[in-house]
Coordinates of C-alpha atoms in Angstrom, one line a residue:
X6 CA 41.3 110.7 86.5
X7 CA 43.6 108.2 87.7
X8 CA 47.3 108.0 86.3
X9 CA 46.6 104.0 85.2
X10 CA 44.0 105.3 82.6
X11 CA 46.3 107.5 80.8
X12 CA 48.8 104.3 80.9
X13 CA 45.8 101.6 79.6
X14 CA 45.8 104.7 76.9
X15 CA 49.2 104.1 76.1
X16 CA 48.7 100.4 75.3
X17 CA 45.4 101.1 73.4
X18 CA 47.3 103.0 71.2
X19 CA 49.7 100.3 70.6
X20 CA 46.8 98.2 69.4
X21 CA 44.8 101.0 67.8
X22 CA 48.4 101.6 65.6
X23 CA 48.5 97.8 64.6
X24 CA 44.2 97.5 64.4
X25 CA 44.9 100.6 61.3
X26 CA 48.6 100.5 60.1
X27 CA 47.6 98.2 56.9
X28 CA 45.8 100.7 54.7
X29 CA 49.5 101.7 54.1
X30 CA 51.0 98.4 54.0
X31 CA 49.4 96.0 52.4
X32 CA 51.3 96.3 48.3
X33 CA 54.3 95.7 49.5
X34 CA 53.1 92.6 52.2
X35 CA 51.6 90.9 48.8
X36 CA 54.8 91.7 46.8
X37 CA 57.3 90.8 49.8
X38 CA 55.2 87.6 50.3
X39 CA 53.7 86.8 47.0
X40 CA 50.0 87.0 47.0
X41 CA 47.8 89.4 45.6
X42 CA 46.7 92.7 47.2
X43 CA 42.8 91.3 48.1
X44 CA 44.8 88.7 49.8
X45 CA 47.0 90.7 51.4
X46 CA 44.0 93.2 52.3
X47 CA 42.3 89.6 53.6
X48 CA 44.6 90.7 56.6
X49 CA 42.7 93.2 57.4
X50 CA 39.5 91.7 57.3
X51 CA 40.5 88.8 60.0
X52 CA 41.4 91.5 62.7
X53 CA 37.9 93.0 62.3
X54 CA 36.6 89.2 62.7
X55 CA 38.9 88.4 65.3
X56 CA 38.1 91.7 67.2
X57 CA 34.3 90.6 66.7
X58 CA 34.7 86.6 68.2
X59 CA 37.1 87.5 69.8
X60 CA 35.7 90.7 72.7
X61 CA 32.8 88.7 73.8
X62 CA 35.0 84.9 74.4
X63 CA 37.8 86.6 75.7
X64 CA 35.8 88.8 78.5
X65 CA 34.4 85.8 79.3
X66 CA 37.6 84.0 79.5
X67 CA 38.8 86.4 81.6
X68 CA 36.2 87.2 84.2
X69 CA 37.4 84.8 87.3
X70 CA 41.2 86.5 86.3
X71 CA 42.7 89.6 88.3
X72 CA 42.3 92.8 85.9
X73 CA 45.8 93.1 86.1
X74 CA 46.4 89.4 85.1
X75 CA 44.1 89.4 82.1
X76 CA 45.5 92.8 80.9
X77 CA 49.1 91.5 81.1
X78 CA 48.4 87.9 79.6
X79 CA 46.4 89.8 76.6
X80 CA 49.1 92.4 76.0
X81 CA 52.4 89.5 76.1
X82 CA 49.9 87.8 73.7
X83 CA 49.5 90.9 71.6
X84 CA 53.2 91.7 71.7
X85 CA 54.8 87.7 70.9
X86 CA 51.9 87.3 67.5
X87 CA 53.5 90.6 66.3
X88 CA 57.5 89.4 66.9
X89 CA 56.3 86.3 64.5
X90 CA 54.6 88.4 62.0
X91 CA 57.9 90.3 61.5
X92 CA 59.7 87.3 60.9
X93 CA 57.6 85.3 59.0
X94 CA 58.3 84.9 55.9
X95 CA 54.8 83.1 55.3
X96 CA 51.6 84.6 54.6
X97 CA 49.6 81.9 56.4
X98 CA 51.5 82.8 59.5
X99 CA 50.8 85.8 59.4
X100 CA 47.7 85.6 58.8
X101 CA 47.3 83.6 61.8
X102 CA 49.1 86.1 63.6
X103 CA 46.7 88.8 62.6
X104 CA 43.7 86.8 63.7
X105 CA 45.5 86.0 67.0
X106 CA 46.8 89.6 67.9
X107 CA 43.0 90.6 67.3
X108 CA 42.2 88.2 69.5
X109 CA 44.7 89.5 72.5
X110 CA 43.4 93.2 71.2
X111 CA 40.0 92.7 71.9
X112 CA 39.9 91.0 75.2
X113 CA 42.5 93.3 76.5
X114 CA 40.2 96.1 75.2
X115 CA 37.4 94.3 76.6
X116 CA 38.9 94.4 80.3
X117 CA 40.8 97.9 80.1
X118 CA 37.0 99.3 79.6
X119 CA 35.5 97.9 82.6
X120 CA 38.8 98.2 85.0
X121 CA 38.7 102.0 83.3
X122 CA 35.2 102.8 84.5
X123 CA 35.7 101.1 87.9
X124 CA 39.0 103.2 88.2
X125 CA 36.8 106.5 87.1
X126 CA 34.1 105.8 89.7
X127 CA 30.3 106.4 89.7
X128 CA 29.1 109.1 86.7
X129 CA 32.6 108.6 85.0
X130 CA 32.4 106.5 82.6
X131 CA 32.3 108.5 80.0
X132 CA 35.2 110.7 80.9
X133 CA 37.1 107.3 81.2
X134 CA 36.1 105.8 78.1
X135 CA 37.0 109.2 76.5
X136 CA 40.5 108.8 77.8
X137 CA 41.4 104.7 76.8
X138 CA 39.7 105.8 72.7
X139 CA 42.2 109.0 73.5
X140 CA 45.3 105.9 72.4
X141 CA 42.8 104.5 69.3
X142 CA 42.8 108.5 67.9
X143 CA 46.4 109.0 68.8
X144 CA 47.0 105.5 66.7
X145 CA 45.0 107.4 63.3
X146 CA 47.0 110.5 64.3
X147 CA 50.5 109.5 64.8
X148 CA 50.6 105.6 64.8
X149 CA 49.1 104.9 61.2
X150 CA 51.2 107.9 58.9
X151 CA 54.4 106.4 60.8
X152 CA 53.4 103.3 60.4
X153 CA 52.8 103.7 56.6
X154 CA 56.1 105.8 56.5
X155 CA 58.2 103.1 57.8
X156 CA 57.1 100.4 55.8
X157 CA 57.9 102.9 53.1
X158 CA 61.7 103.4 54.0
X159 CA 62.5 100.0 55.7
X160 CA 59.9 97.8 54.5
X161 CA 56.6 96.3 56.2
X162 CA 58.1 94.2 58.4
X163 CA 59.6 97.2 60.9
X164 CA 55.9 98.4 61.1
X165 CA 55.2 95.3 63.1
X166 CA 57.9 95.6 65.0
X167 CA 57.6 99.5 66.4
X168 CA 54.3 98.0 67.2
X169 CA 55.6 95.3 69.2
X170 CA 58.8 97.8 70.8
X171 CA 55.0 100.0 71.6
X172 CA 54.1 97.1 73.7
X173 CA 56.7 96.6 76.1
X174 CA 56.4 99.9 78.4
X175 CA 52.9 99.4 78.2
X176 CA 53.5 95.8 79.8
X177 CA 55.9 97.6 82.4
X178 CA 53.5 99.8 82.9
X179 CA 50.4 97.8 83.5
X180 CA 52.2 95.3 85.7
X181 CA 53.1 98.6 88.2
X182 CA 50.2 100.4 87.5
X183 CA 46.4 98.5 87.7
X184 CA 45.6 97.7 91.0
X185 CA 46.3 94.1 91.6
X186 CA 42.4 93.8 93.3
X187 CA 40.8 95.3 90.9
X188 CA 38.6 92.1 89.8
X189 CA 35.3 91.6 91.2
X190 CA 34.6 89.6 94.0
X191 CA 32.4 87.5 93.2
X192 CA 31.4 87.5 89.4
X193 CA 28.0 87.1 88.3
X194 CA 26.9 84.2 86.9
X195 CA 27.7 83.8 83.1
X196 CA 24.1 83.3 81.9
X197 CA 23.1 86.2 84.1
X198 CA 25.1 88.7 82.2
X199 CA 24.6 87.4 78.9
X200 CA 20.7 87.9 79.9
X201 CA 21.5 91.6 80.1
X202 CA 21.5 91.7 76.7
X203 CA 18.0 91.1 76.4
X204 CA 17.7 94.9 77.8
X205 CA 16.2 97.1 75.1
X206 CA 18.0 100.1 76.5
X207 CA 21.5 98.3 75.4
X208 CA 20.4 96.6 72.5
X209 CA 19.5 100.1 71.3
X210 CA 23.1 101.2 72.5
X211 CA 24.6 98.3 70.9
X212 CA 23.2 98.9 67.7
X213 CA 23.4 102.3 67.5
X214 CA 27.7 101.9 68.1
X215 CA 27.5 99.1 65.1
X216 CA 25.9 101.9 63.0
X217 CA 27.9 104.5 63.8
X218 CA 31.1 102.9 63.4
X219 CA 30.1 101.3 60.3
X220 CA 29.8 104.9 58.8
X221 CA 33.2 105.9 60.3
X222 CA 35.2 103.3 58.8
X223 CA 32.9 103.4 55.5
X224 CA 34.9 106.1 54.7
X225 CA 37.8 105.8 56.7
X226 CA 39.0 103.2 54.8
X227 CA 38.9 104.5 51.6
X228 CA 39.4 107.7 52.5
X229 CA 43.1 107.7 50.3
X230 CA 41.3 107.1 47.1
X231 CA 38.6 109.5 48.1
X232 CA 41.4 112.3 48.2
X233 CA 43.3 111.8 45.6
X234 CA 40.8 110.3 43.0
X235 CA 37.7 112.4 43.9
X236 CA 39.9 115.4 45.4
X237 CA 42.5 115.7 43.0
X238 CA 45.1 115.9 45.8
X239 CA 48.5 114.0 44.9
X240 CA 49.4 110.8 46.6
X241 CA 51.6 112.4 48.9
X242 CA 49.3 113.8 51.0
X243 CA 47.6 110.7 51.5
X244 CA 49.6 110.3 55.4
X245 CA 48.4 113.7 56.0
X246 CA 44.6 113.4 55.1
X247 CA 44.6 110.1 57.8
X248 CA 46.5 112.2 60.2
X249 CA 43.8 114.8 60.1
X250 CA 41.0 112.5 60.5
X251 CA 43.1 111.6 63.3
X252 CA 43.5 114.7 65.1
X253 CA 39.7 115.1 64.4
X254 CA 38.9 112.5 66.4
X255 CA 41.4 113.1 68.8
X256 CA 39.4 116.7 69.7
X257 CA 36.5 114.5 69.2
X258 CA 36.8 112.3 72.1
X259 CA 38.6 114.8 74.0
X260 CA 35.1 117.0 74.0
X261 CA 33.0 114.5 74.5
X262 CA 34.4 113.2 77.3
X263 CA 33.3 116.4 79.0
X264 CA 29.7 115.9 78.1
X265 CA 29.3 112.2 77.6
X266 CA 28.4 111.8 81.0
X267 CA 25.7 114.6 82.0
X268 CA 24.7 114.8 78.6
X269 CA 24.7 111.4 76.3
X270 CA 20.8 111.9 74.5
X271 CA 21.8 114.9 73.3
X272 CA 25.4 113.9 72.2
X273 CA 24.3 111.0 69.7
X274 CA 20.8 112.8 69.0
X275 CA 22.2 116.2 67.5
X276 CA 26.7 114.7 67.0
X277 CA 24.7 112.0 65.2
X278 CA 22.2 114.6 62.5
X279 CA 25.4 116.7 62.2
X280 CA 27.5 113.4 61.3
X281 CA 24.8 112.3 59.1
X282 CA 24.8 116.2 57.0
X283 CA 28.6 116.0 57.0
X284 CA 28.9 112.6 55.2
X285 CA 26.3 114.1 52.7
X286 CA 27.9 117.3 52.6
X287 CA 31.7 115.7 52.1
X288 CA 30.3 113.5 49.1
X289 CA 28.6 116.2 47.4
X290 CA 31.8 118.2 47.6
X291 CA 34.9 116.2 47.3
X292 CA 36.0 117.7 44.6
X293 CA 37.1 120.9 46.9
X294 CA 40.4 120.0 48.4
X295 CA 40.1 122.5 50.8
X296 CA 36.4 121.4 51.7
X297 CA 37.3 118.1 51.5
X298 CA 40.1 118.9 54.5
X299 CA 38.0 120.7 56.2
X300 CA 35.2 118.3 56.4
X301 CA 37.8 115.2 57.0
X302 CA 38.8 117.0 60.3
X303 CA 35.1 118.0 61.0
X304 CA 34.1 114.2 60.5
X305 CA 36.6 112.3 62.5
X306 CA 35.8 114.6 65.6
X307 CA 31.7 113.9 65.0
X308 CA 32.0 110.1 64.2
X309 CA 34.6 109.2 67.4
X310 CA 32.9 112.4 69.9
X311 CA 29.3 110.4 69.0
X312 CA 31.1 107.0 69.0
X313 CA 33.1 107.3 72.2
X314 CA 29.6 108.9 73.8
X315 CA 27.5 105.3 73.0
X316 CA 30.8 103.0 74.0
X317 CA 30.2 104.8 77.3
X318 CA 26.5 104.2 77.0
X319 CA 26.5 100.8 76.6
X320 CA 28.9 100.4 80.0
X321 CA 26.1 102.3 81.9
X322 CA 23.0 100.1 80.3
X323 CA 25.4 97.3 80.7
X324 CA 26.0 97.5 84.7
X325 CA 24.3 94.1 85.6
X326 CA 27.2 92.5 83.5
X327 CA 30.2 94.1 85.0
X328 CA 32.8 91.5 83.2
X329 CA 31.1 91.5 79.8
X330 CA 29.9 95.2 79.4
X331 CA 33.3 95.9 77.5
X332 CA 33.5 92.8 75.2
X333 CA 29.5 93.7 74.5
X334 CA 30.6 97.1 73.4
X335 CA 33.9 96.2 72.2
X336 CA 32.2 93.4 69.5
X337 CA 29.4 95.9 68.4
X338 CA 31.7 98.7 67.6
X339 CA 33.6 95.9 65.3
X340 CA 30.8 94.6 64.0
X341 CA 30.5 98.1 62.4
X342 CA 34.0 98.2 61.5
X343 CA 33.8 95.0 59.2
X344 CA 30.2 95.9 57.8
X345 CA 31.0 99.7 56.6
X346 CA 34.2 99.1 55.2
X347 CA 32.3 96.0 53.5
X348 CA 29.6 98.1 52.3
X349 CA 31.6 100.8 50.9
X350 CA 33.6 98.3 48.9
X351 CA 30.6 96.8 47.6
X352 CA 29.5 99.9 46.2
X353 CA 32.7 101.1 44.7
X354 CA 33.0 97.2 42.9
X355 CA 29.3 98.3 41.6
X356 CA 31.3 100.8 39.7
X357 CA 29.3 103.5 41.4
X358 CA 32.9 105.6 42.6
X359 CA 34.4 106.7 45.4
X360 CA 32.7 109.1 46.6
X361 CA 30.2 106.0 47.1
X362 CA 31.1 104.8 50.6
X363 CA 30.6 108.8 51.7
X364 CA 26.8 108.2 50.4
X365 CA 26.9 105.0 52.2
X366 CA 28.7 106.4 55.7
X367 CA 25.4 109.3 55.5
X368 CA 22.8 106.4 55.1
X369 CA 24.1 104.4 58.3
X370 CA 24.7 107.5 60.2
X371 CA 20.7 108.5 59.1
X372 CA 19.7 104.7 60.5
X373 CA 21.7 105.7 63.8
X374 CA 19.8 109.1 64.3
X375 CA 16.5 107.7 63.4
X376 CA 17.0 104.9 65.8
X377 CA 18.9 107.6 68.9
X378 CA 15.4 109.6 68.1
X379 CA 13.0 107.0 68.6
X380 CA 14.7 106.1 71.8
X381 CA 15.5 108.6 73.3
X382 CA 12.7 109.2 75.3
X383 CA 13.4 105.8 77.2
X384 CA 17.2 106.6 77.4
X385 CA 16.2 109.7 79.3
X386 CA 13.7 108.5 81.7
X387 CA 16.1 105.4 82.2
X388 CA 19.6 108.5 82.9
X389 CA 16.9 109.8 85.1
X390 CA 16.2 106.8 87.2
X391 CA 19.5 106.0 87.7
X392 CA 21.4 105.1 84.3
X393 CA 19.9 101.9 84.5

């Protein structure tokens, strides 16, 4: 794999870090700037609908730009909204802000996906997708728990800007790095690639993603109350129950990558009914600390390992759009990251618990494997005939 993938890593995990570093910061944002908490945890809901908008319009922005361009205009972007946000002292601001650097994130993710895959070379894309959500796992791992711990001993506002001192060697190393040619030619014409989507083999992969990811962050979002209400575990491990589901993920894409290619039907077919038992198994048994662990691990290596495997998936069933193939699968996979954290609030406010959302996470993951079963026959006849 080529050195510039590990470095469009670096910068996804910049983003990934700022995309999650909330969960942990959002009491003392609405104390520090005097709203409630569900308007401070509003925050968190604009990124997910900025990421949505914002992958599709900014791909398409970008597609008569350089790679290297667009990925350095989205990242100073991305860097300048989160200077402001540490020095505002307004919550509209940042707000803005937030919706903004969601903005930057998603078109640079958007472009780093495609220029990955063309940097990876035919029958790689799933290794190099593998390697770019490496820097989104590495943010759940490392970049949220610090996060959370440094708005703990210096306030929110330094959060935002380690995020933003993240950013800078990933500019220096873009600008040296990405191959100043890497755009295309000659771009398709826009209405042609938005009339890939009307492909049933992507609209399947699309979907499946949403699905998927809606499960993952079903849970993953109220995973700290999960633990400690459900679990019985104190408050202090809350920074090492993310970090696990972290390093889960982490091994997650990290295996898949090595089958994601050869072997995609069978990745989401059986990853997805094991992902499915495991949210069922995790609710029934939460009150196990240790199983609870275990299963937190065991989950974030399914959800991402399946996840990264349809991202991939959707680049391959996406090839006759070759400068919106990553905003396509960048908006689905946030469509699923608004809905299931969404969902899972819905049913907790329905005074149902929270081991709810787990119940939840198993129902969309079910909906995933139903639909990766009754398509799968056409996935495999289509990896057959080329990965058309």
């Amino acid at each position: 794999m080529p050195f510039a993938l590990l470095l469009l890593g670096l910068a996804v995990f910049a983003q990934g870090t700022s995309e999650f570093m909330l969960s942990g910061l959002v009491p003392d944002i609405a104390e520090d700037l005097r709203v409630s908490v569900p308007a401070a945890g509003a925050l968190t809901s604009a990124f997910a609908v900025g990421m949505v908008v914002g992958a599709p319009l900014m791909a398409g922005l970008a597609r008569r730009w350089s790679r290297r361009g667009a990925l350095l205009g989205f990242l100073l972007v991305f860097l300048s909204v989160h200077v402001v946000g540490a020095l505002t002292g307004s919550f509209a601001v940042l707000l803005v802000t937030r919706v903004a650097g969601a903005l930057a994130n998603a078109g640079f993710l958007a472009v780093a996906l495609v220029t990955a895959a063309s940097l990876a070379g035919p029958g790689a894309k799933g290794r190099a997708t593998s390697i770019l959500l490496g820097g989104v796992t590495l943010a759940c791992v490392i970049g949220v728990p610090a996060g959370a711990l440094l708005g703990q001993v210096w306030g929110w506002r330094s959060a935002f800007w380690a995020v933003a001192l993240l950013s800078v060697p990933a500019v220096v190393a873009v600008a040296r790095s990405v191959p100043a040619g890497a755009a295309d030619a000659a771009a398709p014409p826009l209405r042609g690639e938005l009339g890939v989507l009307r492909g049933p083999r992507l609209q399947a992969a699309l979907l499946l993603g949403a699905l998927v990811n809606g499960a993952t962050f079903c849970t993953f979002t109220y995973l700290a109350p999960l633990a400690t209400e459900a679990g019985g575990l104190d408050g202090a491990w809350t920074p090492g129950v993310l970090a696990l589901f972290g390093a889960g993920s982490f091994a997650g894409v990290s295996a898949a990558g090595r089958f994601a290619d050869r072997r995609p039907v069978l990745v989401v077919t059986a990853g997805g009914a094991a992902l499915c038992a495991g949210w069922a198994v995790l609710a029934l048994g939460a009150g196990d600390p240790v199983l609870l662990l275990g299963l937190v691990f065991v989950q974030g290596a399914l959800s991402f390992g399946v996840g990264s495997t349809l991202i991939a998936q959707v680049l391959y069933a996406a090839q006759g759009a070759p400068t919106l193939a990553g905003g396509f699968a960048t908006a689905a996979f946030n469509v699923g990251a608004a809905l299931g954290p969404w969902a899972g609030g819905a049913a907790i406010g329905a005074g149902l618990g929270y081991r709810s959302p787990v119940w939840v996470s198993a129902a969309l993951a079910a909906s995933a494997v139903t639909l990766a079963l009754a398509t799968a026959p056409g996935a495999v006849r289509a990896w057959r005939t080329g990965r058309a």
